[in-house]
PDB file of C-alpha atoms in Angstrom:
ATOM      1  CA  UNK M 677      44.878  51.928 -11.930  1.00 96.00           C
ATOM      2  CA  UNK M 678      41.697  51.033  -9.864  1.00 98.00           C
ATOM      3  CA  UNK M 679      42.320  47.425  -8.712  1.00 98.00           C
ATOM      4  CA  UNK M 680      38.785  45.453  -8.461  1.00 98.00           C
ATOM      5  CA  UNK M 681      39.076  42.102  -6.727  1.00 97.00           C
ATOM      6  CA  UNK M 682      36.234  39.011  -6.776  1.00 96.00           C
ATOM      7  CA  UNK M 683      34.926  36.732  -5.091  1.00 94.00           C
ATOM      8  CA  UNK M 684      32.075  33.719  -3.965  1.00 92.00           C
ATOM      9  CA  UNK M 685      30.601  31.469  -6.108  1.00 93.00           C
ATOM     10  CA  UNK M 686      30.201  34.061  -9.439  1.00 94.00           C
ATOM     11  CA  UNK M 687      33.851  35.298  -8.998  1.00 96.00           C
ATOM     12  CA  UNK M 688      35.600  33.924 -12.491  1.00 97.00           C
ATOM     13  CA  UNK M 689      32.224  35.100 -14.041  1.00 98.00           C
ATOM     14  CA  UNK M 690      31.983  38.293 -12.364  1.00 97.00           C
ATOM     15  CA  UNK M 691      35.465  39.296 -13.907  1.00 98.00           C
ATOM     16  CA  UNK M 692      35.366  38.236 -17.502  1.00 98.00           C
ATOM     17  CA  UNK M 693      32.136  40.011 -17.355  1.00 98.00           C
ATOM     18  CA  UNK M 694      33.660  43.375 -16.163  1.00 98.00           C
ATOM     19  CA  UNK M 695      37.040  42.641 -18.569  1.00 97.00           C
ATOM     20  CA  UNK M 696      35.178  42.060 -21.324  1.00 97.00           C
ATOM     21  CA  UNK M 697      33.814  45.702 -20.869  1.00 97.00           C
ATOM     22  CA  UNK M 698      37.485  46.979 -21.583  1.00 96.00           C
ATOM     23  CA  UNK M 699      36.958  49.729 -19.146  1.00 96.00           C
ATOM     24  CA  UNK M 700      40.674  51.863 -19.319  1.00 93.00           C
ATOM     25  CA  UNK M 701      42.078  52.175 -16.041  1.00 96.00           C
ATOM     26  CA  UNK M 702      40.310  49.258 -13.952  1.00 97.00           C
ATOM     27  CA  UNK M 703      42.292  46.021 -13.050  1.00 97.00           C
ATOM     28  CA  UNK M 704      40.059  42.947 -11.643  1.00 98.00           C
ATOM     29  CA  UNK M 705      41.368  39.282 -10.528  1.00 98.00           C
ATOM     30  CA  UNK M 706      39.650  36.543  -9.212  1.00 98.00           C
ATOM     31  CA  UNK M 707      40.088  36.386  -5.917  1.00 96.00           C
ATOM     32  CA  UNK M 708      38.677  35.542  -2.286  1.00 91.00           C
ATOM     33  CA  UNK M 709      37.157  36.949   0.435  1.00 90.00           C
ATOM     34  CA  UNK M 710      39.795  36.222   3.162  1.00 92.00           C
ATOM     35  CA  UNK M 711      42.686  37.412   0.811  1.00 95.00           C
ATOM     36  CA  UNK M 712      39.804  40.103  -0.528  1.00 95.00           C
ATOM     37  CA  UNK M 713      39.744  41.509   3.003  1.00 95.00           C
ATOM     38  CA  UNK M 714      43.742  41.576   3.734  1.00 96.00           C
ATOM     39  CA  UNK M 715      44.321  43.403   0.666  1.00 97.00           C
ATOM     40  CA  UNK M 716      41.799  46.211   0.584  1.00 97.00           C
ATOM     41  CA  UNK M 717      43.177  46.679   4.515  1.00 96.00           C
ATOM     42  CA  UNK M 718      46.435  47.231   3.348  1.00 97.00           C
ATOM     43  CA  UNK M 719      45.414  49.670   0.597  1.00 97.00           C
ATOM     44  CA  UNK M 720      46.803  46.580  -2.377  1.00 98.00           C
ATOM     45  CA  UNK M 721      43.118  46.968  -3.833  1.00 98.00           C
ATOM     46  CA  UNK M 722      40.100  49.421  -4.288  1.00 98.00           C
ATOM     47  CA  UNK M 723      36.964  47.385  -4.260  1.00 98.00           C
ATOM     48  CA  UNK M 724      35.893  43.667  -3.885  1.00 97.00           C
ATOM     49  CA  UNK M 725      32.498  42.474  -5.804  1.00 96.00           C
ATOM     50  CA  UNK M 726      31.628  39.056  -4.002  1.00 94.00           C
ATOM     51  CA  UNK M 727      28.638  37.029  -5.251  1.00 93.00           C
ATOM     52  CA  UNK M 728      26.534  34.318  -3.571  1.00 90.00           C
ATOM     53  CA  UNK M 729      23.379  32.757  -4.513  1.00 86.00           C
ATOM     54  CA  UNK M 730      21.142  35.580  -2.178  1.00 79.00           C
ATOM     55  CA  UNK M 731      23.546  38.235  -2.602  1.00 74.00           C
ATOM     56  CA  UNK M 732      22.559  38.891   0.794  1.00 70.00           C
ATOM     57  CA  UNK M 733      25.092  37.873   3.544  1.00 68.00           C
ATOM     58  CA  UNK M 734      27.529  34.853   2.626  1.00 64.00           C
ATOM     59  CA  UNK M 735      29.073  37.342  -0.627  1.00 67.00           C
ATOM     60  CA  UNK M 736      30.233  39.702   1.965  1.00 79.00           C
ATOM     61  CA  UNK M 737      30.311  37.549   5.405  1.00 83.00           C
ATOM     62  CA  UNK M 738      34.045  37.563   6.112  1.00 88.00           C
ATOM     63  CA  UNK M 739      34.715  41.440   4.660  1.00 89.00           C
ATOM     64  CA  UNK M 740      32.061  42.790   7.213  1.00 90.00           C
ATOM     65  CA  UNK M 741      33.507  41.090   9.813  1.00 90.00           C
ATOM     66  CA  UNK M 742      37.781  42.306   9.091  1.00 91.00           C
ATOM     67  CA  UNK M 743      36.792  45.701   7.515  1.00 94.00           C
ATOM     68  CA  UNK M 744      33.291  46.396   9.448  1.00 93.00           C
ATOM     69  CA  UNK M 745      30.021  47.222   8.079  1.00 93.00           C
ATOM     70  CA  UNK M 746      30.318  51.230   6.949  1.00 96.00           C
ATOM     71  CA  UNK M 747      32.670  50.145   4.218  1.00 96.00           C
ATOM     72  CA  UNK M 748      30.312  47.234   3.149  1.00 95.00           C
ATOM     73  CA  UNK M 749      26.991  47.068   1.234  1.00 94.00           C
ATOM     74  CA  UNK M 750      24.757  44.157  -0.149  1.00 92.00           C
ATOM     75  CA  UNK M 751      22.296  44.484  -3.213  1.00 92.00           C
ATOM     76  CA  UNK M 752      20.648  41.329  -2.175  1.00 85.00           C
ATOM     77  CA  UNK M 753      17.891  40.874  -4.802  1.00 86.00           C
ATOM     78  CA  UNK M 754      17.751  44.789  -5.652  1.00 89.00           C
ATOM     79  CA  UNK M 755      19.290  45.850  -9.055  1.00 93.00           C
ATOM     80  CA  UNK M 756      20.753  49.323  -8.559  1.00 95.00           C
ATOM     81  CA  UNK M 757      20.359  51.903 -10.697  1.00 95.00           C
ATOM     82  CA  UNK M 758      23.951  53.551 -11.758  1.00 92.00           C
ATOM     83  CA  UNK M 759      22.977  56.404  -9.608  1.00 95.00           C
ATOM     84  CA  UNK M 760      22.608  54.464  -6.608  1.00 97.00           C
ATOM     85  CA  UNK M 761      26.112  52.955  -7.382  1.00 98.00           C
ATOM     86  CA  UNK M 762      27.993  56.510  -7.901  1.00 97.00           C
ATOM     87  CA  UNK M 763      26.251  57.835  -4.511  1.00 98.00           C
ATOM     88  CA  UNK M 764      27.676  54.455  -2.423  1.00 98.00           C
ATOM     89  CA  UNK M 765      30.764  54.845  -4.106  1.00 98.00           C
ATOM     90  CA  UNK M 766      30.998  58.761  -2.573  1.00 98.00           C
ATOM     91  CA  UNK M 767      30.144  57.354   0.869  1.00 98.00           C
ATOM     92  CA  UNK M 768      32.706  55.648   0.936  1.00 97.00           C
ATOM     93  CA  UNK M 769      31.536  52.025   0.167  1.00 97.00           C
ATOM     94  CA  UNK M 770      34.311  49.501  -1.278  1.00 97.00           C
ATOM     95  CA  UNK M 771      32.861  46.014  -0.650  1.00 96.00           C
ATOM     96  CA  UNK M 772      29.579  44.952  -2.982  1.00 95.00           C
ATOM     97  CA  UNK M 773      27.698  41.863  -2.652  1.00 94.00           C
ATOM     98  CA  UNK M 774      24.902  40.668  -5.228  1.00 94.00           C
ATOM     99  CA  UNK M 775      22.867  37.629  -6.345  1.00 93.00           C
ATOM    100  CA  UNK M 776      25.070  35.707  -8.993  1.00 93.00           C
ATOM    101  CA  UNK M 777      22.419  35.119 -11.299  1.00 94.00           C
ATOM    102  CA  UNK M 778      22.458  38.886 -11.269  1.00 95.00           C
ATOM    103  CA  UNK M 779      26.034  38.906 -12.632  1.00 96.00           C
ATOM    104  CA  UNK M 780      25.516  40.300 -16.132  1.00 97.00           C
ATOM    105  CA  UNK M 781      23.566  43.307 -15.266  1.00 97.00           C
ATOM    106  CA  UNK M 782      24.645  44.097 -11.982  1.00 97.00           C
ATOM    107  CA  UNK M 783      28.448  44.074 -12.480  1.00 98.00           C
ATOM    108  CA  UNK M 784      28.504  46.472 -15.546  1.00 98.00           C
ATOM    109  CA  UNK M 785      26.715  49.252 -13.715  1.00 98.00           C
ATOM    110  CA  UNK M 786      29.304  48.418 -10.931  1.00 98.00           C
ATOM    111  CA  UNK M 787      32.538  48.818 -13.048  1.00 98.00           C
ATOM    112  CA  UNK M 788      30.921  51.664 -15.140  1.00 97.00           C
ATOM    113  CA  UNK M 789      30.318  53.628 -11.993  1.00 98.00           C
ATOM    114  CA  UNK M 790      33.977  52.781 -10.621  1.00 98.00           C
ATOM    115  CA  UNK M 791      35.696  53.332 -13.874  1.00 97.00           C
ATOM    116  CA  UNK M 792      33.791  56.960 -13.628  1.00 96.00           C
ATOM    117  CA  UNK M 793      35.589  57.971 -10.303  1.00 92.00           C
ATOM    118  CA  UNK M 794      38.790  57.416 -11.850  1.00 75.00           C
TER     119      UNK M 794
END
């Protein structure tokens, strides 16, 4: 089971947005970044999807700072295409930050391309 945590201000709606996709073999809670950043470190979660109002630095602020920048990546205003997601995803990327008024069309492409690695 892929666990998928959230968190900022789009968190709750980030994942009923993502469960409502019944995806088989992802798991997402509502979360925070602190807690966010001590689970992924100790390997108790796969991926965090944090949301501000920029999607630029305050959805991934505390994660870049405990888990350092390789492992992070921010959309800011930029809707990826699934493509984009998958090749992230291979390098290694675990930690997403986007625009919550981006929610509903950034977070499927997110949990499609996670529920594809398995």
């Amino acid at each position: 089971m892929t666990k998928i945590l959230t968190g900022g201000v789009g968190k709750t709606e980030v994942a009923n947005t993502v469960s409502a996709l019944a995806l088989g073999g992802l798991e997402i809670t509502v979360s925070n970044d602190m807690d966010a950043a001590m689970k992924l470190r100790a390997g108790q979660a796969d991926y965090y999807l944090g949301t501000c109002h920029t999607g630029a630095g305050a959805s991934l602020g505390i994660l870049v700072g405990l888990l350092g920048r390789p492992l992070c990546h921010t959309f800011g205003r930029h809707v990826p295409a699934e493509d984009e997601v998958t090749a992230l995803l291979a390098d290694g990327k675990k930690v997403f930050g986007f625009a919550i008024d981006q929610i509903d069309v950034i977070a499927p492409i997110m949990a499609r391309a996670i529920a594809a690695r398995g």
